[in-house]
GROMACS .gro file of C-alpha atoms in nm:
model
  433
    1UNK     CA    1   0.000   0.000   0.000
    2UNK     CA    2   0.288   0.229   0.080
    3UNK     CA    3   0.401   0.250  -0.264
    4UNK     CA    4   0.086   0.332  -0.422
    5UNK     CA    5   0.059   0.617  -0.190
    6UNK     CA    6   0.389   0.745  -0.256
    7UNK     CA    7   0.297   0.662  -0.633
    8UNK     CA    8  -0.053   0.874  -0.571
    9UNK     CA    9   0.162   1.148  -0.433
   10UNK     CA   10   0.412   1.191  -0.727
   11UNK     CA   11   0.134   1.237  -0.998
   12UNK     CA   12  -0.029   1.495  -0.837
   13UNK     CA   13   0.258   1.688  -0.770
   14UNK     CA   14   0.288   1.731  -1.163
   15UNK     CA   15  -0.047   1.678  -1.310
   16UNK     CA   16  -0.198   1.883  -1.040
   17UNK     CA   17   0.022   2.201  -1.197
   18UNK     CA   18  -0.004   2.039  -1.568
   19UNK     CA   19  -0.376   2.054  -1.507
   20UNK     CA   20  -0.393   2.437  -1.445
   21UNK     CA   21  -0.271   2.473  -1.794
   22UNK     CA   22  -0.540   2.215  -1.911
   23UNK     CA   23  -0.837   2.436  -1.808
   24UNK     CA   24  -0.657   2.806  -1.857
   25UNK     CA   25  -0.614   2.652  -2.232
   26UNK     CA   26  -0.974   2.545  -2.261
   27UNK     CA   27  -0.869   2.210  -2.377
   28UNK     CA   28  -1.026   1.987  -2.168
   29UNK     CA   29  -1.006   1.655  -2.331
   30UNK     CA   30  -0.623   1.676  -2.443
   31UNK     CA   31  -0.540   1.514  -2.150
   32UNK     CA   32  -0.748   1.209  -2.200
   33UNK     CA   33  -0.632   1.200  -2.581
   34UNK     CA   34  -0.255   1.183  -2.510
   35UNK     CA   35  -0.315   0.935  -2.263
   36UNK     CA   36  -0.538   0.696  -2.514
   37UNK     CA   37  -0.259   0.803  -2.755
   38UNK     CA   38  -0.034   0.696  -2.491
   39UNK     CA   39  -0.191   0.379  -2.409
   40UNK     CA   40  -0.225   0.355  -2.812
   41UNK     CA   41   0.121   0.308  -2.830
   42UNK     CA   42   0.149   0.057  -2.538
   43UNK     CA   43  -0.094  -0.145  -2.743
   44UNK     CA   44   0.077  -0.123  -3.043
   45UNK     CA   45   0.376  -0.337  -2.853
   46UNK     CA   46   0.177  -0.569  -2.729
   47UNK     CA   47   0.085  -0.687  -3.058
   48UNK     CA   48   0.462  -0.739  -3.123
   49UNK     CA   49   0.487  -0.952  -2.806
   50UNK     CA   50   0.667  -0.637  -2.589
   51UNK     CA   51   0.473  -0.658  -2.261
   52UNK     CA   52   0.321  -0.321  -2.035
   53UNK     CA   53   0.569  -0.224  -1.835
   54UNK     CA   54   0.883  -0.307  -2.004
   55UNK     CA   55   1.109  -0.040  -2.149
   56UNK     CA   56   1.038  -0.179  -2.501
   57UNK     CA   57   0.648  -0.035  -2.434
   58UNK     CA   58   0.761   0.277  -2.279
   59UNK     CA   59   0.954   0.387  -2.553
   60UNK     CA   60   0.619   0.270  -2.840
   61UNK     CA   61   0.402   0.469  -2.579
   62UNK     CA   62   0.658   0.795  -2.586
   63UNK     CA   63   0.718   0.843  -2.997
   64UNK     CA   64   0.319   0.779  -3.017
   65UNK     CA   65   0.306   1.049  -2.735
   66UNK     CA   66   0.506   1.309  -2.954
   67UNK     CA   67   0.320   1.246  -3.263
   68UNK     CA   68  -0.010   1.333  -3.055
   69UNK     CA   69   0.191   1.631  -2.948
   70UNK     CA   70   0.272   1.726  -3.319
   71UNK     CA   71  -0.070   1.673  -3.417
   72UNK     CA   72  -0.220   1.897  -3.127
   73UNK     CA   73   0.031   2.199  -3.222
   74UNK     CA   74  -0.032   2.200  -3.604
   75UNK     CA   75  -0.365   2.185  -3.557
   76UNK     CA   76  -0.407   2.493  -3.308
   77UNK     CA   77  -0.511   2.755  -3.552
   78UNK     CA   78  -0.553   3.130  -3.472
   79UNK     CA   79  -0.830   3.208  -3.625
   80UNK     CA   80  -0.948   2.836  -3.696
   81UNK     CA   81  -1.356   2.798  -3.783
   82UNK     CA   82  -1.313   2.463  -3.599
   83UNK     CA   83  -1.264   2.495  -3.243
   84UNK     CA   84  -0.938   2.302  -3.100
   85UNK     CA   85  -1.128   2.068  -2.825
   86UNK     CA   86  -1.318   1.933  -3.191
   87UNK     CA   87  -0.990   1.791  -3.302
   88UNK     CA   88  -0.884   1.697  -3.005
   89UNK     CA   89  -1.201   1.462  -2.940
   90UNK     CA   90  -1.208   1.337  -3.260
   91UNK     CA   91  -0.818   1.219  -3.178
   92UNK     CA   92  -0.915   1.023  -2.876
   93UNK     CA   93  -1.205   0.867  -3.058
   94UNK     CA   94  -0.986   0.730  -3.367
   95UNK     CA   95  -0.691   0.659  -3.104
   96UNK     CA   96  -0.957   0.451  -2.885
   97UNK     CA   97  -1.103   0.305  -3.177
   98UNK     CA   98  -0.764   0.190  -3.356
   99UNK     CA   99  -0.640   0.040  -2.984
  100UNK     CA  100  -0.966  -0.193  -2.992
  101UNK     CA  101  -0.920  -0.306  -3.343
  102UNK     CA  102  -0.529  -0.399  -3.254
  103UNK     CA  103  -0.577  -0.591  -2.941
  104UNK     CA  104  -0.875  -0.756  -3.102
  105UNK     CA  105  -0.617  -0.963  -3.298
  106UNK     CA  106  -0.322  -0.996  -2.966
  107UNK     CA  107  -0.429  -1.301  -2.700
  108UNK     CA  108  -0.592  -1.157  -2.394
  109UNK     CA  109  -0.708  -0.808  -2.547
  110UNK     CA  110  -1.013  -0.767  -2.308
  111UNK     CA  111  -0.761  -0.810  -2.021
  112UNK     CA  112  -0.515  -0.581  -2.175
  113UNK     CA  113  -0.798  -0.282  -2.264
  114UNK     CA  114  -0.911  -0.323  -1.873
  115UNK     CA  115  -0.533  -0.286  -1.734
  116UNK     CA  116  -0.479   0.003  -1.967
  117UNK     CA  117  -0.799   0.198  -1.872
  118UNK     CA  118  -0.789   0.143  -1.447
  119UNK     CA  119  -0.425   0.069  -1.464
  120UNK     CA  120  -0.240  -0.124  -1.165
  121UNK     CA  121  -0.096   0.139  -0.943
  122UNK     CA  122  -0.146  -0.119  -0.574
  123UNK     CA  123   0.113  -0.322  -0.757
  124UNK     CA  124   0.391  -0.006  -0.873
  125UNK     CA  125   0.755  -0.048  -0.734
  126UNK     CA  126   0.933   0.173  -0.586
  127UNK     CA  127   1.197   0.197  -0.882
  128UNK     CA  128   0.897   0.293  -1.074
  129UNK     CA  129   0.813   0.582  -0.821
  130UNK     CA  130   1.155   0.691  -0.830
  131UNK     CA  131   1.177   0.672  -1.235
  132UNK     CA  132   0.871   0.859  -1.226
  133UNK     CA  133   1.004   1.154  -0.995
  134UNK     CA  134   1.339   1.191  -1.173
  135UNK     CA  135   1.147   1.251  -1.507
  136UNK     CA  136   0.882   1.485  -1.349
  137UNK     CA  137   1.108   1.692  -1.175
  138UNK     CA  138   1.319   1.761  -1.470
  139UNK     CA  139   0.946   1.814  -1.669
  140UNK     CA  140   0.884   2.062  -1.358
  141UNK     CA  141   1.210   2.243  -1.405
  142UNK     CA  142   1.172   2.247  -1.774
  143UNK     CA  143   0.847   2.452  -1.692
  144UNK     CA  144   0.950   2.637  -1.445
  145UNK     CA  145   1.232   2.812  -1.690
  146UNK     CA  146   0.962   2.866  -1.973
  147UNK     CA  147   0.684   2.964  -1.700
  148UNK     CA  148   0.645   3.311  -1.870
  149UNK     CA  149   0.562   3.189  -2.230
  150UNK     CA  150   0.401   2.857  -2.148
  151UNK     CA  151   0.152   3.093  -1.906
  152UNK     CA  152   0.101   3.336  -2.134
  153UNK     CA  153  -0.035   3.098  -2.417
  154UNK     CA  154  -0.224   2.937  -2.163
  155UNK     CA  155  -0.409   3.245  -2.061
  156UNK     CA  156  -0.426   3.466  -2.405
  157UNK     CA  157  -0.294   3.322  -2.690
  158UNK     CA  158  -0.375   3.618  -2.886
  159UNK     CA  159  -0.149   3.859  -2.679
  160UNK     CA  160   0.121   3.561  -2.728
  161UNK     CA  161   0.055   3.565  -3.108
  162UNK     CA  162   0.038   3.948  -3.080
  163UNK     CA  163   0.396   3.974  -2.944
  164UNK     CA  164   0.539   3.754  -3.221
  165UNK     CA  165   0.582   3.448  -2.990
  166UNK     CA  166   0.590   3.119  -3.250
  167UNK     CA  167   0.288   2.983  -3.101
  168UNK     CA  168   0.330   2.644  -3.231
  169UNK     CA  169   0.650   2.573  -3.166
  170UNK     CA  170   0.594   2.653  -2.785
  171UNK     CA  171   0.276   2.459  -2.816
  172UNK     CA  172   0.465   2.175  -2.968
  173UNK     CA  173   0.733   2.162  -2.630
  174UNK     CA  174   0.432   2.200  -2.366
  175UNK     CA  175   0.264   1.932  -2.539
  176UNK     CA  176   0.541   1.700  -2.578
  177UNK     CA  177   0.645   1.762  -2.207
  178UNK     CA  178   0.307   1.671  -2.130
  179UNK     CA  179   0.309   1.365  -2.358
  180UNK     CA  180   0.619   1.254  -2.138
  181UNK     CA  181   0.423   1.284  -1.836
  182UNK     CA  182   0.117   1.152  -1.956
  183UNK     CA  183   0.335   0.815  -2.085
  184UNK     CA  184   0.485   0.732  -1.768
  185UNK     CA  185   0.162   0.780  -1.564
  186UNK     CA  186  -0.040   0.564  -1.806
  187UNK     CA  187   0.158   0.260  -1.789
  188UNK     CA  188   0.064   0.243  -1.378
  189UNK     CA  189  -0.262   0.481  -1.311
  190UNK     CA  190  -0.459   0.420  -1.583
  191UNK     CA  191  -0.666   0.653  -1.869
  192UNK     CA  192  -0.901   0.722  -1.633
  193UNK     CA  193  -0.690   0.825  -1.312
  194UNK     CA  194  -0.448   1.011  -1.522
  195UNK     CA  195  -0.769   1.192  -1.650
  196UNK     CA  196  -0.869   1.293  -1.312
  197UNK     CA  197  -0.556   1.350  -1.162
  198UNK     CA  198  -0.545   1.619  -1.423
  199UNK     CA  199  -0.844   1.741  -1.471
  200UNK     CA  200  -1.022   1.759  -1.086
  201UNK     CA  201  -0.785   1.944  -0.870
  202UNK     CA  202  -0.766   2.207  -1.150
  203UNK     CA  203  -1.136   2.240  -1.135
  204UNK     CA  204  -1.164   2.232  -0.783
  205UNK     CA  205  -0.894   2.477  -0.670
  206UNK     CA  206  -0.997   2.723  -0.973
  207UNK     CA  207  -1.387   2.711  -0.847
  208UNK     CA  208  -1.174   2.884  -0.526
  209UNK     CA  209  -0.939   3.124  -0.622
  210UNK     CA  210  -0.750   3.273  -0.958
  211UNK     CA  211  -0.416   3.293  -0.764
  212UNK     CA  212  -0.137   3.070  -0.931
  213UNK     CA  213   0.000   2.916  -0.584
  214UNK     CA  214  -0.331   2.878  -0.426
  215UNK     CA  215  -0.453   2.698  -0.684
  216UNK     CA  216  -0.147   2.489  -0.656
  217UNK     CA  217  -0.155   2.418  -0.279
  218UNK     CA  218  -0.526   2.357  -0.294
  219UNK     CA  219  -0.479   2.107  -0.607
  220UNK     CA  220  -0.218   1.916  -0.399
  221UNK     CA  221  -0.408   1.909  -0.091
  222UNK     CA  222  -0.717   1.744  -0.244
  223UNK     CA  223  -0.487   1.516  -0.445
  224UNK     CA  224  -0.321   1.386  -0.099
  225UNK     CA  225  -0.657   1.388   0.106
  226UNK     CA  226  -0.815   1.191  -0.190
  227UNK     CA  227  -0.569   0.959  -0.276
  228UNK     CA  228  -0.553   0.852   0.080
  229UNK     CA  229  -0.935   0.809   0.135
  230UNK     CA  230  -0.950   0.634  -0.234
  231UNK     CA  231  -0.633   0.385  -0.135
  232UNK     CA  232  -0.807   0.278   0.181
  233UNK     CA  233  -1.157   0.255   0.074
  234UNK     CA  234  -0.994   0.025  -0.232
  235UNK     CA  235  -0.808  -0.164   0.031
  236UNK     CA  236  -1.058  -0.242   0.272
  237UNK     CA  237  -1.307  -0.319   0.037
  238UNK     CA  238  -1.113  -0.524  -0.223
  239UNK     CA  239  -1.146  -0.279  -0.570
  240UNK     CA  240  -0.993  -0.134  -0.811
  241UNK     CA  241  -0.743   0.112  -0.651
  242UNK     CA  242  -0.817   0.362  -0.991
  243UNK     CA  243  -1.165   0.333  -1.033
  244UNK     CA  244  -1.207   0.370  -0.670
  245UNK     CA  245  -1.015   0.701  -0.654
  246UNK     CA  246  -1.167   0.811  -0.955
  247UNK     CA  247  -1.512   0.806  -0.811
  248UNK     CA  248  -1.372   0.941  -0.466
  249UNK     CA  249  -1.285   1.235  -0.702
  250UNK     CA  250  -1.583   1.274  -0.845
  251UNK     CA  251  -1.792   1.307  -0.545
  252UNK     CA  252  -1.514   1.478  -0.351
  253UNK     CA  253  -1.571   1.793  -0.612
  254UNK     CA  254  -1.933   1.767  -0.610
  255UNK     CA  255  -1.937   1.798  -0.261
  256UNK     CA  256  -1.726   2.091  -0.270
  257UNK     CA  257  -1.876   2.279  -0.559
  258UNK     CA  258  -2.218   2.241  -0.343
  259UNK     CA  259  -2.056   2.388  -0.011
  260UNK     CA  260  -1.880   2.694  -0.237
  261UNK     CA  261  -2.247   2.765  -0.413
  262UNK     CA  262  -2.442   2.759  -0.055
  263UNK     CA  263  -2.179   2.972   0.117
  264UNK     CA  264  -2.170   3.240  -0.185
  265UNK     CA  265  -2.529   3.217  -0.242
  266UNK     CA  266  -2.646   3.577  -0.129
  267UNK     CA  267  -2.963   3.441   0.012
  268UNK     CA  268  -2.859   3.099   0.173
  269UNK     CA  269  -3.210   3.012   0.260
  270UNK     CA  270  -3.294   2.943  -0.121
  271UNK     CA  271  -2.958   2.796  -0.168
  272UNK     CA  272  -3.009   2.506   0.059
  273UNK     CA  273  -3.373   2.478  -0.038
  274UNK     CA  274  -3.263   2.419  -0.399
  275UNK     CA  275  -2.982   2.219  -0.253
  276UNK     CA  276  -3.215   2.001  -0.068
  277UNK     CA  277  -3.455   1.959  -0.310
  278UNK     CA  278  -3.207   1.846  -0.609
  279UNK     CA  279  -3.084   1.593  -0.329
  280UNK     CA  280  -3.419   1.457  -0.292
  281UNK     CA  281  -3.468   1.469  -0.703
  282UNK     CA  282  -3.155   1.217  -0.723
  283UNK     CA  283  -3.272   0.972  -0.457
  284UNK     CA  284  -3.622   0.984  -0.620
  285UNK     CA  285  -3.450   0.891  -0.957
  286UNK     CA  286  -3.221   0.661  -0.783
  287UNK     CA  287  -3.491   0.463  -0.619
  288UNK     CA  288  -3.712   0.456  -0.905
  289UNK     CA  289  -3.434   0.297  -1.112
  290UNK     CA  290  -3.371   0.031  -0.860
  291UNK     CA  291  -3.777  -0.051  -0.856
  292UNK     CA  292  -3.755  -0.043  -1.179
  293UNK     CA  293  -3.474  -0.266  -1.205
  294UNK     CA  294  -3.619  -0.528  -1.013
  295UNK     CA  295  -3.946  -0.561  -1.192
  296UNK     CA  296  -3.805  -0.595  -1.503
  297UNK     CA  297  -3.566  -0.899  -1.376
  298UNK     CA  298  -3.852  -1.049  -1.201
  299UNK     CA  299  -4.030  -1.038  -1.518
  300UNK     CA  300  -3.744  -1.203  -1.745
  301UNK     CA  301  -3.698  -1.490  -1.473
  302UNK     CA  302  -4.090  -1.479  -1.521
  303UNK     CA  303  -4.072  -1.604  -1.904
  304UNK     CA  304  -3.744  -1.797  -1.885
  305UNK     CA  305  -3.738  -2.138  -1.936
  306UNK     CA  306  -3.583  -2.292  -1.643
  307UNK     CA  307  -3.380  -2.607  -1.810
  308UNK     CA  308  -3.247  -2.919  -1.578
  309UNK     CA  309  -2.910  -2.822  -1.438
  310UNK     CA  310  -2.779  -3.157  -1.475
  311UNK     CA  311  -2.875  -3.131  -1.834
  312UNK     CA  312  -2.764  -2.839  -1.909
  313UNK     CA  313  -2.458  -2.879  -1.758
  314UNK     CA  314  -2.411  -3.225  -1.960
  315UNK     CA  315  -2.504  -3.037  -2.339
  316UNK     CA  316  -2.300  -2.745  -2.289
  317UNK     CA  317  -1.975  -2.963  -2.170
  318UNK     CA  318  -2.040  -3.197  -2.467
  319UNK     CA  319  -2.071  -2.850  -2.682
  320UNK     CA  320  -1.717  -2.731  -2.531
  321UNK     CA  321  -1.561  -3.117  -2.631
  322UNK     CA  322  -1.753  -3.130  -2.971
  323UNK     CA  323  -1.822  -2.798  -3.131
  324UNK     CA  324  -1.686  -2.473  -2.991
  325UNK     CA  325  -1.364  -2.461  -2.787
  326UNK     CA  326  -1.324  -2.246  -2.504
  327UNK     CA  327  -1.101  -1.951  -2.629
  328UNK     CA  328  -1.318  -1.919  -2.943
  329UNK     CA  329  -1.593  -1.812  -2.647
  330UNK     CA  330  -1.637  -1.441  -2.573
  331UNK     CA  331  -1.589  -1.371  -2.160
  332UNK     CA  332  -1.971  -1.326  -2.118
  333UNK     CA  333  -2.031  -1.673  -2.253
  334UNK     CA  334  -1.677  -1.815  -2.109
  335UNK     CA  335  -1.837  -1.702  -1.772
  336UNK     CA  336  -2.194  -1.802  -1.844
  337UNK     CA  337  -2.080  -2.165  -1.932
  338UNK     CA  338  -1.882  -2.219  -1.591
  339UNK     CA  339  -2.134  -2.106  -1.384
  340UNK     CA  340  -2.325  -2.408  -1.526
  341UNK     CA  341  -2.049  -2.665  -1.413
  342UNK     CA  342  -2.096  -2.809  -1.069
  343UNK     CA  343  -1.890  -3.061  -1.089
  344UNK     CA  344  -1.495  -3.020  -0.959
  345UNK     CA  345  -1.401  -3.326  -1.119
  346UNK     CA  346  -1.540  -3.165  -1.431
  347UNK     CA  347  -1.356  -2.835  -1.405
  348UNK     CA  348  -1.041  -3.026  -1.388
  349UNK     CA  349  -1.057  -3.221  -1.622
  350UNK     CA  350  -1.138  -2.854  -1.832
  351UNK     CA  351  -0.819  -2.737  -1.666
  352UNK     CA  352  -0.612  -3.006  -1.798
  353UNK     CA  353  -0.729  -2.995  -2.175
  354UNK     CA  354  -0.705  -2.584  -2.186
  355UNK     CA  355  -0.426  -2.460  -2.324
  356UNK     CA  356  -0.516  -2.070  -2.308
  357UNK     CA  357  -0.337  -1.981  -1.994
  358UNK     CA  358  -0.663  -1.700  -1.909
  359UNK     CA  359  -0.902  -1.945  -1.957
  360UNK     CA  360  -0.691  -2.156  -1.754
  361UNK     CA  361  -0.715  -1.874  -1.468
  362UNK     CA  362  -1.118  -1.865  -1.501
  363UNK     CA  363  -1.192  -2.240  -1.473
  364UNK     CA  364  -0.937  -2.269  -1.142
  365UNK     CA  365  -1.107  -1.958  -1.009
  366UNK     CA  366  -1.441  -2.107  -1.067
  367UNK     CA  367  -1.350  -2.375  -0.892
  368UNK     CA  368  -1.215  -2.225  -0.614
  369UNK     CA  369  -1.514  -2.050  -0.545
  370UNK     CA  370  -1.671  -2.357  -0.424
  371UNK     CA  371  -1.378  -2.619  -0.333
  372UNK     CA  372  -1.131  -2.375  -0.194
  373UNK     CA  373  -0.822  -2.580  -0.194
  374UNK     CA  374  -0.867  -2.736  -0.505
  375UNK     CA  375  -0.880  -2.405  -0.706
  376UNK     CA  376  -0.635  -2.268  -0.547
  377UNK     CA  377  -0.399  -2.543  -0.612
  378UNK     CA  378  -0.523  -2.477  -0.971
  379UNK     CA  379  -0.450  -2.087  -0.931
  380UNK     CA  380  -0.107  -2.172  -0.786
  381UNK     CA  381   0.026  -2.407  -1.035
  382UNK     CA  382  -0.088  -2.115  -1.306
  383UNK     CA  383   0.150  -1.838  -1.070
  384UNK     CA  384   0.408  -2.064  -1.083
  385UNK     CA  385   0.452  -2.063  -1.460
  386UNK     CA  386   0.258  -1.743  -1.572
  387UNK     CA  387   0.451  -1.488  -1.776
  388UNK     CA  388   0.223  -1.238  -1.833
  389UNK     CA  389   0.198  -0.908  -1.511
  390UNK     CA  390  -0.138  -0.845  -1.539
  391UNK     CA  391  -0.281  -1.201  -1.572
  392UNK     CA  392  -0.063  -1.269  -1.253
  393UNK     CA  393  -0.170  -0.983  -1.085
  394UNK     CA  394  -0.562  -1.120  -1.143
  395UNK     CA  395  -0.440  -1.446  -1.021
  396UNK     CA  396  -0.259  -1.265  -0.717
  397UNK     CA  397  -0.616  -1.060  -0.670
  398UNK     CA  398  -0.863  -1.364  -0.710
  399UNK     CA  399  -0.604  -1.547  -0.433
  400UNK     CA  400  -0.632  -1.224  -0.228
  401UNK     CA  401  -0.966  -1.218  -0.191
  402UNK     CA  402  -1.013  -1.589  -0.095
  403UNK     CA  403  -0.787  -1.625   0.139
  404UNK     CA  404  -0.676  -1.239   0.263
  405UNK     CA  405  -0.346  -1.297   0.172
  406UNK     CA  406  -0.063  -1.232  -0.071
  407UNK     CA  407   0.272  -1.314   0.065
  408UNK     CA  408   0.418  -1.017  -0.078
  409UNK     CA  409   0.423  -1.158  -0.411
  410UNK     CA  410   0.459  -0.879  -0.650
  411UNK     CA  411   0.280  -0.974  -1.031
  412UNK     CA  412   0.506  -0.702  -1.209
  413UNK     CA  413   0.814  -0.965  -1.128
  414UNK     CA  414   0.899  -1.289  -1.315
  415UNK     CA  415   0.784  -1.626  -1.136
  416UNK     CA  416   1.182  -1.670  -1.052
  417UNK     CA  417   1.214  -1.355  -0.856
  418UNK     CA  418   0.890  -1.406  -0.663
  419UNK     CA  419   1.034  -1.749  -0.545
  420UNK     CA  420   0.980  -1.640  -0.169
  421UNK     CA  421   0.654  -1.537  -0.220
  422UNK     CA  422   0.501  -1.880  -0.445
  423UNK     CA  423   0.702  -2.104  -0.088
  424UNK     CA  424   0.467  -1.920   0.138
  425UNK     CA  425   0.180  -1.965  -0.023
  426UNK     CA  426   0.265  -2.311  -0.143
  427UNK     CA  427   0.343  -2.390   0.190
  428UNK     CA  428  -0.018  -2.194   0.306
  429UNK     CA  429  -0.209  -2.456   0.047
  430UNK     CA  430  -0.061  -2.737   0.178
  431UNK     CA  431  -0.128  -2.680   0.533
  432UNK     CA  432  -0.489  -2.648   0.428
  433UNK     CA  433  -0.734  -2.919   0.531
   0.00000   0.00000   0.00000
């Protein structure tokens, strides 16, 4: 947990300032392109067999990263009939679109899309952290000398064009510095907590002051309070550390943008009347969904036909043997299927034919859901030999949360460093009864 939180700390030192720029630019989304760029490239090496994480990635992520950055400068025009944010959408929507068509044809795409979007920042290493701080710092200092023309196109371009300032080219450095940034955070927060980490403190500290260092102190402030309630909640309740400090975020800057309008309201009667009543508006809506929501799925169970387990179970096994093998199976019906088989000796058997090392993961982990030791002998002889980080780290998870343990084992290092680790839990199986 330590590292994550020293991990949480380091990105929003920089994006926290880098996000400032964001909103002063009126570029909202450029942010969450790069990063999709970013994760683009990341993609991109996967299909060539170089795995997240490595160096080979990083450096696929970076040049995609600078040829966002290009493609952002060029296309800032002064007096341009199409406004800037337009372009940049329309970037994130082809780079999103071109990453799902690429890991459509690599092994394990789905897993690859989800580890790109929420990231794996409970699993980061220190040397990671301290990568990550040598490069910011020098991104920081690189700012810091260029403060007075970087600012100034953030906050009137036209006064920057007006003073014969090359626009572009300055453009093209801020972007690419951000692009640098933006690749290292990727490959450990995530799209979507690189997106906030940017984006929220800037909002939040602007909706309180205009002053440069007050926005600065306020952005890290919420970034360290957040980041430690987010860490913990995702902790203690087994999630996602990003998504779960995502949504922290979210509500974190709702709450505040409701306290700032109630205590500048001139009349705060009306204030918290309106307050109240948009409150009570939500929890209407909320509830009526959920009623809603169970009707409906009353309703479908209703209709259905309910078939004979046994039978079921039986046809769709002889349909896996026969027919359709497993990894030609999308997840929803990979997942539908096992839920049908009741039988251990059945899974194993399963186990032993698959060759698809996630598949693999999903029959043992079915399994272990209702024979404990079983699946988790299943789970462990797949950790043993498993050369892919993020399917270990699911592995590592799933293991987690049966058993509330982990043994340090660390999924971003090979099987043969993690030697320690696989003994104690090896040794934890075995003692088992």
């Amino acid at each position: 947990m330590a590292p994550a939180f020293f991990e949480c700390l380091v990105l929003v030192g920089i994006h926290s300032y880098l996000g400032i720029h964001v909103i002063r630019r009126k570029v909202i989304f450029v942010d969450l392109a790069l990063a999709q760029i970013a994760a683009l490239g990341t993609t991109v090496g996967f299909l060539f067999g170089i795995l997240p994480g490595t160096m080979g990635a990083y450096w696929f992520s970076l040049a995609f990263t600078v040829l966002g950055a290009a493609i952002f400068s060029i296309t800032r025009l002064r007096n341009g009939k199409i406004p800037q944010e337009a372009v940049i959408g329309l970037t994130y929507a082809i780079a999103a679109s071109i990453a799902i068509l690429v890991i459509d044809k690599a092994p394990h795409g789905a897993e690859h899309i989800k580890e790109i979007m929420t990231g794996s920042i409970l699993w980061v290493k220190w040397e990671t952290i301290r990568n990550a701080a040598i490069v910011y710092t020098f991104v920081g200092i690189f700012h810091y000398i260029f403060r007075e023309k970087f600012f100034l196109i953030s906050n009137d371009a036209d006064a920057a064009y007006r003073q014969g300032l090359p626009v572009r080219f300055w453009d093209f450095l801020f972007y690419v510095s951000f692009g640098i940034v933006i690749t290292h955070s990727v490959g450990t927060a995530g799209v979507l907590l690189v997106f906030v980490f940017l984006v929220v403190p800037a909002i939040a500290s602007t909706l309180v002051t205009d002053v440069l260092w007050k926005q600065l102190l306020i952005g890290w402030g919420l970034g360290l309070f957040v980041s430690t309630v987010g860490l913990y909640i995702s902790y203690t309740a087994d999630l996602p550390a990003g998504p779960t400090i995502v949504a922290f975020y979210g509500l974190t800057l709702v709450v505040l943008a409701t306290f700032l309008y109630i205590i500048r309201a001139k009349e705060k009667k009306p204030a918290l009347l309106k307050t109240a009543a948009v409150t009570v508006s939500i929890a209407v809506i909320f509830f009526a969904f959920n009623l809603l929501g169970n009707a409906l799925s009353k309703l479908n169970h209703t209709h259905q036909h309910q078939p004979n387990t046994l039978s079921e179970e039986t046809h769709l096994i002889h349909e896996v043997k026969q027919h359709k093998l497993l990894e030609n199976m999308s997840e929803e019906e990979l997942d539908r299927f096992l839920i049908t088989v009741r039988s251990a000796e059945r899974l194993q058997d399963l186990f032993k034919a698959e060759k698809e090392p996630y598949i693999r993961f999903k029959i043992a982990a079915r399994l272990a859901d209702f024979q404990l030791k079983p699946g988790l002998t299943l789970l462990m002889e797949l950790l043993k030999k498993c050369e892919l980080p993020f399917l270990r780290e699911e592995i590592v998870q799933k293991m987690r949360t049966l058993t509330g343990r982990d043994f340090g084992y660390d999924p971003e290092q090979t099987p043969q460093k993690n030697k320690a680790a696989l003994k104690k839990w090896q040794d934890f199986i075995d003692r088992m009864e």
